[in-house]
mmCIF file of C-alpha atoms in Angstrom:
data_model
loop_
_atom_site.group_PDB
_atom_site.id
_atom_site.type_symbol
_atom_site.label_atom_id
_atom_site.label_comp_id
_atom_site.label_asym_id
_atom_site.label_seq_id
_atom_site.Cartn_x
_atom_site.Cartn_y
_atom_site.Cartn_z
ATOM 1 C CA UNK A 1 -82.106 27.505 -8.384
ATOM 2 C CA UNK A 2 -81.814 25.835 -5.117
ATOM 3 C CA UNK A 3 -79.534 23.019 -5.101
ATOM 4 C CA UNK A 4 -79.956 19.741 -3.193
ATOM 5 C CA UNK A 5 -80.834 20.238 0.484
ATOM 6 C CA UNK A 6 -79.983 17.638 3.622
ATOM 7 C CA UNK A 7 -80.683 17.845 7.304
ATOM 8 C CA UNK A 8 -79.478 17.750 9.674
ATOM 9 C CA UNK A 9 -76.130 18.926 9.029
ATOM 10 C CA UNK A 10 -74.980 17.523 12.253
ATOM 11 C CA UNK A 11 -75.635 14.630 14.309
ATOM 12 C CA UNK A 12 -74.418 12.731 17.263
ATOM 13 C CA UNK A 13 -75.954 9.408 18.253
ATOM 14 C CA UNK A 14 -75.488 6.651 20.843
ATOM 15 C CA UNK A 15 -74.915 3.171 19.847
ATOM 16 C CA UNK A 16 -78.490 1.171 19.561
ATOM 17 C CA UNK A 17 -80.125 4.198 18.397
ATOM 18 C CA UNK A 18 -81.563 5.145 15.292
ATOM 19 C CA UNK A 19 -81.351 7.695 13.093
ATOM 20 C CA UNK A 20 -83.318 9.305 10.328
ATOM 21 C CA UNK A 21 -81.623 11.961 7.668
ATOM 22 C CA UNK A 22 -83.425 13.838 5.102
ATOM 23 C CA UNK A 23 -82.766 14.934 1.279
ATOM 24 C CA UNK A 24 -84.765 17.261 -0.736
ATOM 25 C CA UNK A 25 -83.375 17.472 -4.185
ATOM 26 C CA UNK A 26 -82.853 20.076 -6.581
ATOM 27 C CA UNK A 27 -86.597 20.861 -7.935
ATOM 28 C CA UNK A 28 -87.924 18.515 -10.847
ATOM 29 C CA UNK A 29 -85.050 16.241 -9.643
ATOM 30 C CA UNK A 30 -86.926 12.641 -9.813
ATOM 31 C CA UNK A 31 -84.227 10.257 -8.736
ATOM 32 C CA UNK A 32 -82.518 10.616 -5.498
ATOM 33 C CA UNK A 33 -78.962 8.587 -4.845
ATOM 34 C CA UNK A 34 -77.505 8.487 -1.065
ATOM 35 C CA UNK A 35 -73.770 7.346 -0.668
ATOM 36 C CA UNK A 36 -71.650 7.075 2.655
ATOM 37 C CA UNK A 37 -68.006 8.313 2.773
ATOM 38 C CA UNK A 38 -65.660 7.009 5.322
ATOM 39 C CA UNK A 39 -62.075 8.217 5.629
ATOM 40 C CA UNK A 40 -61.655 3.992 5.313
ATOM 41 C CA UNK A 41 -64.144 2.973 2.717
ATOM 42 C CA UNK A 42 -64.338 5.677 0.730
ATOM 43 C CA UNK A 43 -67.422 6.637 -0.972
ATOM 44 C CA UNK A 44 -69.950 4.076 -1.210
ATOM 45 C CA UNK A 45 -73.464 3.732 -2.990
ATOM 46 C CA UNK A 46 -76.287 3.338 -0.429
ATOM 47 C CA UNK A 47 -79.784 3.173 -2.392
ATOM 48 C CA UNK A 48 -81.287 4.999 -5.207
ATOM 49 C CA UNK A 49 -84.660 5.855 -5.978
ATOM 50 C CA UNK A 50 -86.877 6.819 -8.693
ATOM 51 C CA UNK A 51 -90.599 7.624 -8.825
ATOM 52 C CA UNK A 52 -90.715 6.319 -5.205
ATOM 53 C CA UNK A 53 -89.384 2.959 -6.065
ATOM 54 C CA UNK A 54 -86.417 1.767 -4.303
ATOM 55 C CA UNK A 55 -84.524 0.897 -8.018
ATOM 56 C CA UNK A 56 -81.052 -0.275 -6.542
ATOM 57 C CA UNK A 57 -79.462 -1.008 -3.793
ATOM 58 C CA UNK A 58 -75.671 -0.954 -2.565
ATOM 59 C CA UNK A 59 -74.312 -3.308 0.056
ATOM 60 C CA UNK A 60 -75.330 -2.690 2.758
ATOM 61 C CA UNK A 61 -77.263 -4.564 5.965
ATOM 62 C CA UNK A 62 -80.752 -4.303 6.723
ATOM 63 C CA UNK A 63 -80.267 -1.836 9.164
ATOM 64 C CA UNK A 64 -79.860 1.313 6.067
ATOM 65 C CA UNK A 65 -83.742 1.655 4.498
ATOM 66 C CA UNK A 66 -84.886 4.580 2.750
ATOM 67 C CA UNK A 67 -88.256 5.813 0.929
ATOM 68 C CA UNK A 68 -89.005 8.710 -1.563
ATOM 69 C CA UNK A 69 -91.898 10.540 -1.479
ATOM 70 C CA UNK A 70 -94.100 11.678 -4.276
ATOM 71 C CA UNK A 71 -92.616 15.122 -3.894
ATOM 72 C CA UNK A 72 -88.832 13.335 -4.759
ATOM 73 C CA UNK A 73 -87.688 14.041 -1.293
ATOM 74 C CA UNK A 74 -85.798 10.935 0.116
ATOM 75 C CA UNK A 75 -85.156 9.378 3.959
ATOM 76 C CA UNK A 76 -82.801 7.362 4.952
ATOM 77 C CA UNK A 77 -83.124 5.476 8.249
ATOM 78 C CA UNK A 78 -80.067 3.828 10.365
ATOM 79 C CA UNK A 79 -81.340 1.464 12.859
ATOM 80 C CA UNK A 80 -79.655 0.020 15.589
ATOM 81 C CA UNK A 81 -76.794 2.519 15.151
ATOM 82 C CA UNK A 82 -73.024 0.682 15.530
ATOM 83 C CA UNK A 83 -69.965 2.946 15.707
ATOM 84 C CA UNK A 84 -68.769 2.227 12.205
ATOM 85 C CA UNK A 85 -71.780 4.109 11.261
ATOM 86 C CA UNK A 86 -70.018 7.130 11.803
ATOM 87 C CA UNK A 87 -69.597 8.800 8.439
ATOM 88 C CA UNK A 88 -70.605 11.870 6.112
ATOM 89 C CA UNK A 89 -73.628 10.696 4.519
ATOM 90 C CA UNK A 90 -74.271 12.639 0.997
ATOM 91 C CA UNK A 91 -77.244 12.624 -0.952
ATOM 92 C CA UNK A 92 -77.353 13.221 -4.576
ATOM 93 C CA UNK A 93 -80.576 14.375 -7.134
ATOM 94 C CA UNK A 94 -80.240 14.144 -11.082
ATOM 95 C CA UNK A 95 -82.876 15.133 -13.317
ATOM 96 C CA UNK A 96 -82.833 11.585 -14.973
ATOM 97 C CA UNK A 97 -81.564 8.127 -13.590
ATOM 98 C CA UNK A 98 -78.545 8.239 -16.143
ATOM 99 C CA UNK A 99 -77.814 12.026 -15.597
ATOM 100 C CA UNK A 100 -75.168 14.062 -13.756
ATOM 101 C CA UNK A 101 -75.740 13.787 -10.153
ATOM 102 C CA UNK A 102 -75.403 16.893 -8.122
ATOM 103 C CA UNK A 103 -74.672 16.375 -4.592
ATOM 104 C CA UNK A 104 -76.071 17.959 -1.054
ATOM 105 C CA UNK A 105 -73.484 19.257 1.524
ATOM 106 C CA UNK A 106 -74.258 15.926 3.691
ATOM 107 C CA UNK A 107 -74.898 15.007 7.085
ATOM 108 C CA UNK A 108 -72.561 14.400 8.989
ATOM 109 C CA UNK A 109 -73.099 11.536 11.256
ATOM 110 C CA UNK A 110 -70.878 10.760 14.807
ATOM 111 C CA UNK A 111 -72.166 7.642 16.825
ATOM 112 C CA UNK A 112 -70.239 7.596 20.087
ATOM 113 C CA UNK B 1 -66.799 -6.789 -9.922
ATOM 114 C CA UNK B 2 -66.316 -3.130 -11.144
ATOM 115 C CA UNK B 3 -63.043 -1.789 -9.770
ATOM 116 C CA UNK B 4 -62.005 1.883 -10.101
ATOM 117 C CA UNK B 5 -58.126 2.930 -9.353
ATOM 118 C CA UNK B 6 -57.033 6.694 -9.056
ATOM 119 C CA UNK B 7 -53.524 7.092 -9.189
ATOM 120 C CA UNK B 8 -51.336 9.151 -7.541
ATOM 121 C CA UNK B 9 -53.476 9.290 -4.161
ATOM 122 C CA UNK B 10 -51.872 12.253 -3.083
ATOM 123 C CA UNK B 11 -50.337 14.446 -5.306
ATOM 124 C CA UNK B 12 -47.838 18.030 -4.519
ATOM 125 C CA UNK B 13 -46.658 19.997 -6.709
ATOM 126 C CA UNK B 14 -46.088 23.587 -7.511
ATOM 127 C CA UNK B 15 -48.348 26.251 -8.922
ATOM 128 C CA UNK B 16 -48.001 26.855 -12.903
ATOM 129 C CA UNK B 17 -46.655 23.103 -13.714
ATOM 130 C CA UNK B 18 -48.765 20.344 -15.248
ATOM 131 C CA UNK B 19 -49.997 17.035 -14.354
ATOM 132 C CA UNK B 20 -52.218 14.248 -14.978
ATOM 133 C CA UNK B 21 -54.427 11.907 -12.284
ATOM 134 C CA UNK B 22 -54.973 9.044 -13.576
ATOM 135 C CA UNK B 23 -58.100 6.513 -13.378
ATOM 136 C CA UNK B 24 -58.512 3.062 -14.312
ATOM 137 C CA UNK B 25 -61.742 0.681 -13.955
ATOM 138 C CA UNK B 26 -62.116 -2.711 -14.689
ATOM 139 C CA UNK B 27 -65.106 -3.456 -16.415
ATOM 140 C CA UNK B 28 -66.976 -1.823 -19.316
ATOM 141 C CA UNK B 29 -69.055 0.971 -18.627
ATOM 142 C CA UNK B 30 -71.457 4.108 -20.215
ATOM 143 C CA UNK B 31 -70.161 6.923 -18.154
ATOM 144 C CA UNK B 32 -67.371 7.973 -16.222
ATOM 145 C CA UNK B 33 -67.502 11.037 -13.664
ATOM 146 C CA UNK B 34 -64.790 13.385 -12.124
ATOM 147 C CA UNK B 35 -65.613 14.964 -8.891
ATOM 148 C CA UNK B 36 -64.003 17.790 -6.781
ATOM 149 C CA UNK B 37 -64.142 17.690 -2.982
ATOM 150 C CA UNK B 38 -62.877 20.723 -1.000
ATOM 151 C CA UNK B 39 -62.114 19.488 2.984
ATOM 152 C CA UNK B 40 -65.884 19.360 4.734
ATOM 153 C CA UNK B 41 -67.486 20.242 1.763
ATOM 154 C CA UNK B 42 -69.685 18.524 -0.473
ATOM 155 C CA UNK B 43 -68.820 16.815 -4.347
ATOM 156 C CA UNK B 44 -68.509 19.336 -7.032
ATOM 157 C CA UNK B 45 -69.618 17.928 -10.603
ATOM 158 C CA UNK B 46 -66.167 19.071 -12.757
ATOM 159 C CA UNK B 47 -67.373 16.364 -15.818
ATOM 160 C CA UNK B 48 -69.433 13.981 -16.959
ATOM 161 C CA UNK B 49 -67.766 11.633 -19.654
ATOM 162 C CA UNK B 50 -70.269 9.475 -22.002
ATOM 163 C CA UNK B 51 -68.118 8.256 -25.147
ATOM 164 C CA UNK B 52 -64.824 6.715 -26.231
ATOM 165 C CA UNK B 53 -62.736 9.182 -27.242
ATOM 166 C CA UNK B 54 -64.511 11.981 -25.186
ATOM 167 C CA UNK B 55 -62.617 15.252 -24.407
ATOM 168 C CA UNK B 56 -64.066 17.779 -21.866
ATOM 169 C CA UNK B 57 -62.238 21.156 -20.732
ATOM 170 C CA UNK B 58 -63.171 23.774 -17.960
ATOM 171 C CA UNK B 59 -60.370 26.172 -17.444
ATOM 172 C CA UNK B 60 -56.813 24.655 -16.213
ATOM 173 C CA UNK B 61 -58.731 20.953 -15.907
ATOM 174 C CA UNK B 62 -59.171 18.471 -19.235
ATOM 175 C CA UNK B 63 -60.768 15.394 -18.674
ATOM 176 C CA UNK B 64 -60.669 12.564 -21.424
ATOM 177 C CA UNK B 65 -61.880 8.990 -21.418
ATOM 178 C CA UNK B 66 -60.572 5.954 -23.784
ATOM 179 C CA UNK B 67 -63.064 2.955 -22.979
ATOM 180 C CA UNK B 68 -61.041 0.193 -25.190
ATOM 181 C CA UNK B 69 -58.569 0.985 -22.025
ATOM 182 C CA UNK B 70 -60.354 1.475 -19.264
ATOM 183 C CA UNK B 71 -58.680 4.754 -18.504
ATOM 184 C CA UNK B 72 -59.596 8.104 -17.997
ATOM 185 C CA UNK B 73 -57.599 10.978 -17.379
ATOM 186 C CA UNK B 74 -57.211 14.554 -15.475
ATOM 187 C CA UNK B 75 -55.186 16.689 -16.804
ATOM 188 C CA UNK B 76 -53.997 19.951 -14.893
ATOM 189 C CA UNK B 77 -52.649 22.404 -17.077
ATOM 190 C CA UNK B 78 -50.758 25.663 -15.348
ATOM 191 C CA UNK B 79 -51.638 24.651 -11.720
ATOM 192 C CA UNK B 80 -52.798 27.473 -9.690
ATOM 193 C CA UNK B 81 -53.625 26.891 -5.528
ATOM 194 C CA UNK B 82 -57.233 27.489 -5.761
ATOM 195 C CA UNK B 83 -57.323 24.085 -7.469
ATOM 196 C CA UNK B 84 -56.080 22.290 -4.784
ATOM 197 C CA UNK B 85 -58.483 19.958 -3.562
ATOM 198 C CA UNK B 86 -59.670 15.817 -3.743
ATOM 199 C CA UNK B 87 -60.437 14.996 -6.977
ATOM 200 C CA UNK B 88 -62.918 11.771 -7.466
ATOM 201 C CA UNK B 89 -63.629 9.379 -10.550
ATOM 202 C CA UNK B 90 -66.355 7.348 -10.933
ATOM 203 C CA UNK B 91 -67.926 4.838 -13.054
ATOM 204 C CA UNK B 92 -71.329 3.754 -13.731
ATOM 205 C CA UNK B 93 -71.497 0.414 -12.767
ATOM 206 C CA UNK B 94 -72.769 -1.691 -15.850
ATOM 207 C CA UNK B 95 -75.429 1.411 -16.348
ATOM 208 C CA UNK B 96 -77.760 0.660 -13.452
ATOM 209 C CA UNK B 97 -77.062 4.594 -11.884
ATOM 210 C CA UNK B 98 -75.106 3.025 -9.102
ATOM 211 C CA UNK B 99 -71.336 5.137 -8.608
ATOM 212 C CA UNK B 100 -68.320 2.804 -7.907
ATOM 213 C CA UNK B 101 -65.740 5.911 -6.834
ATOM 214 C CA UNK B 102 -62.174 5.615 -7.095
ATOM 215 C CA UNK B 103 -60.218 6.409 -3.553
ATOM 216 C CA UNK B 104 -59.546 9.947 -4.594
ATOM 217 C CA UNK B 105 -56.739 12.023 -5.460
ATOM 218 C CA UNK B 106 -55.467 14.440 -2.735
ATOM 219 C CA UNK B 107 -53.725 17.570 -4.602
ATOM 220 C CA UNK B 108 -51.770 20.144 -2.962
ATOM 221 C CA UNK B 109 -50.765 23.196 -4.887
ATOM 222 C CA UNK B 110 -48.317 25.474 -2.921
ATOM 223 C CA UNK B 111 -47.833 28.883 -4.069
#
């Protein structure tokens, strides 16, 4: 069984530019979590979705959106990229909204 | 707000002794989590904890949970190397599927 899948793995961005990073969870997977880890912050909750419905989000500015598509795969989208940005963003899938999440290797985000 | 405190943040100690990571949170909550994290590697699920009183064991690692206290606990029974790693806790933040983590609990096993 495949697990959860995100691209890319790698990624180095300028400041002002955006980025998009992609999850495709583990199949029949409907609700897709993304959280950003920071040697600082720690691990923090992003968004989460269900049945393409944005159901909660974390704090965060405007500049962090996301969508899920009918398929369950998720985007998140960084606009206006600043340098504290830079972080290992991980995406999670769970079968249900209150189930065990099971986590993608991340992406791994640098903006220079 | 929902809190969650690991404690020790960084923990070394030598292979076949036992220990405990401890993690407290501050509000009530459904579920508590532990996590593994191996360096540049993703979040391993190690348990999933959904009741007071709960008691869940995979090999050397016990996890428990008492909710009138707001503690759970890691215990690490015989430590062997391959178990070194960051261990994560996290709670369910008043059951709307959103993770507040603890800091993480750096453990070095040396041979």
């Amino acid at each position: 069984k495949a697990g959860v899948t995100q691209t890319p793995r790698y990624l180095i961005k300028t400041r002002g530019q955006q980025v998009t990073l992609s999850c495709s969870p583990i199949s029949g997977h409907r609700s897709v979590s993304w959280y950003q880890q920071t040697p600082g912050q720690g691990l923090q909750f992003l968004f989460e979705y269900f049945s393409e419905t944005q159901r909660n989000k974390g704090n965060f500015p405007g500049r962090f959106s996301g969508r899920q598509f009918s398929n369950s795969r998720s985007e998140m989208n960084v606009s206006t990229l600043e340098l504290g940005d830079s972080a290992l963003y991980l995406c999670a899938s769970s079968l249900l909204r209150a189930g065990e999440l099971f986590f993608g290797e991340g992406s791994r985000l640098t903006v220079l | 707000e929902l809190k969650v405190e690991q404690n020790p943040l960084f923990l070394s100690m030598q292979e076949g002794k036992n220990y405990t990571i401890y993690c407290n949170y501050s509000t009530t909550s459904d579920r508590l989590y532990w996590y593994r994290q191996d360096p540049g590697k993703s979040l391993e699920s190690l348990f999933v904890l959904l009741s007071n009183g709960a008691v869940k064991q995979e090999g050397r690692l016990m996890a428990s949970l008492d909710t009138k206290a707001r503690l759970s606990t890691l215990h690490i029974t015989a430590a062997v190397h391959d178990l070194s790693a960051t261990y994560f806790c996290a709670v369910d933040k008043e059951s709307n599927y959103q993770l507040i983590w603890g800091a993480g609990t750096k453990l070095i096993i040396k041979p």
